[in-house]
Amino acid sequence: MKIVIKNGWVIEPSSGFSGKSDIGIENGVISSVGVNLDGDVSIDAEGMVVTPGFVDIHVHFREPGFESKETIASGARASAHGGVTSVVTMPNTMPPIDNAGMVELVVRRAQDLDGIHIYPAACATKGREGKELTEMADLLQSGAVAVTDDGNDIESSAVLRHVLEYAGMVGIPYLAHCEDEALSEGGAMNEGIASALLGIPGIPREAEETRIERNIRLAKLANAPIHIQHVTTKRGVEIIRQAKREGIFVTAETCPHYWMLTDSQIENYNSNMKMNPPLREKEDIQAIIEGLQDGTIDCIATDHAPHTRTEKNVPFQEAPFGIVGLETLLGCVIKGLVNPGYLSIEKAIQLLTKNPANIIKINAGTLGIGVPADITIFNLEEEWVVTEDYFFSKSSNSPFIGTKLCGKVKCTLCCGKVLYADKDILLPEGLSISPTFLCDRFLI
Ligand SMILES: [Zn+2]
């Protein structure tokens, strides 16, 4: 059966194309792109934007070990709801993903689900203890696309040097969570005027910045690439910019909350504003935006970190770090970056698709002929208010509940299968949402 997505405004970051076009899909791959295409069934995308499915290289799906927060299945449905068709799952599960068997477990669960592409990241050190290196060649062989001890930095510079050397030799990217934990210990939000006013212990920005600097220097020493996760501060952006100028092979990501919110917006000790690294200040937002504009920051990731209501419903200092992000990703990009004119829609889509795909070296983020038909269709202009019952994720720990965002995902296809379609998309006869993605949040 040939599916044609008709009359949409197609944005293809690989070729730079941005204009009205149809897209033909056969056997799960893109078979043609052009005007007036015919097919067996068609999806009308008139008035909508059609892009490659988004690629989020930083999510926590919590399985195995913390299935009350999220599972691979519920995380995948949340992804489809947010227009995300490829994710990299972090390995800080229980037990952690630090051997080939555990990587295979995630790969198998993802295959059984038959939905979005789920690429596991595996631990860089055994048990995430920062001491002994994992068998990265085996991990890569089993399907891991990156190594990281995300949630923690690697304390020992000597161990990190060896991690970088080995990862570089094996050809698997290292994703760096940059934090001096001796300096951040006990802190619950950014250290500054806002933390002083609220009487909450602070995390100084230097805890992140000194480690971005150290970790990049060690990558240079090891002559290996490094990817800096969740950059939040002005100085952090400057360090990365300088390193790129020096020719060090560093890439970086930031997350929507770091340009949408500041620490001064933490009100009523709302623990859905608590994440690590923490929300920073106005001038940091400015620097993050400039970093996205000039390519210092290569891509946008969500750091989707679900926690149950019970876990978050405690005093701010005791609440776990982390917020969900997959389902508000597009709304934050359009409202916070595109509508104010900081980024063109084309550049924003590049940061959500082609660039992250390149970092982890997967065949995604493009609408080229012959690639898997991973496609997101969205309304660029629709404003909507985030509500607690909006989320397909098992958790709804979002700081954006009650916030009006702009840009709404209407339909998500992965390998030509419809994984999400909202009421505005009339699916033709013969086309329906894949059974494992038919989603009523109360049934998950
Ligand atoms: Zn992290």
PDB file of N, CA and C and ligand atoms in Angstrom, residues 58 150-151 177 229-230 276 303, ligand 1:
ATOM      1  N   HIS A  58      18.418  12.156  24.547  1.00  0.00           N
ATOM      2  CA  HIS A  58      18.569  12.139  26.010  1.00  0.00           C
ATOM      3  C   HIS A  58      17.210  11.922  26.681  1.00  0.00           C
ATOM      4  N   ASP A 150      25.420   9.061  32.675  1.00  0.00           N
ATOM      5  CA  ASP A 150      24.513  10.192  32.932  1.00  0.00           C
ATOM      6  C   ASP A 150      23.772  10.052  34.260  1.00  0.00           C
ATOM      7  N   GLY A 151      23.622  11.191  34.902  1.00  0.00           N
ATOM      8  CA  GLY A 151      23.124  11.228  36.281  1.00  0.00           C
ATOM      9  C   GLY A 151      24.307  11.566  37.172  1.00  0.00           C
ATOM     10  N   HIS A 177      27.761  13.952  31.322  1.00  0.00           N
ATOM     11  CA  HIS A 177      27.038  14.720  32.349  1.00  0.00           C
ATOM     12  C   HIS A 177      28.129  15.425  33.153  1.00  0.00           C
ATOM     13  N   GLN A 229      26.237  17.005  27.628  1.00  0.00           N
ATOM     14  CA  GLN A 229      24.793  16.965  27.834  1.00  0.00           C
ATOM     15  C   GLN A 229      24.302  18.230  28.540  1.00  0.00           C
ATOM     16  N   HIS A 230      23.041  18.492  28.375  1.00  0.00           N
ATOM     17  CA  HIS A 230      22.289  19.544  29.068  1.00  0.00           C
ATOM     18  C   HIS A 230      23.121  20.749  29.543  1.00  0.00           C
ATOM     19  N   ASN A 276      18.340  18.666  37.339  1.00  0.00           N
ATOM     20  CA  ASN A 276      19.795  18.767  37.464  1.00  0.00           C
ATOM     21  C   ASN A 276      20.460  18.599  36.096  1.00  0.00           C
ATOM     22  N   ASP A 303      16.029  15.499  27.994  1.00  0.00           N
ATOM     23  CA  ASP A 303      16.331  14.971  29.337  1.00  0.00           C
ATOM     24  C   ASP A 303      15.033  14.568  30.029  1.00  0.00           C
TER      25      ASP A 303
HETATM   26 ZN    ZN B   1      22.457  14.335  33.275  1.00  0.00          ZN
END
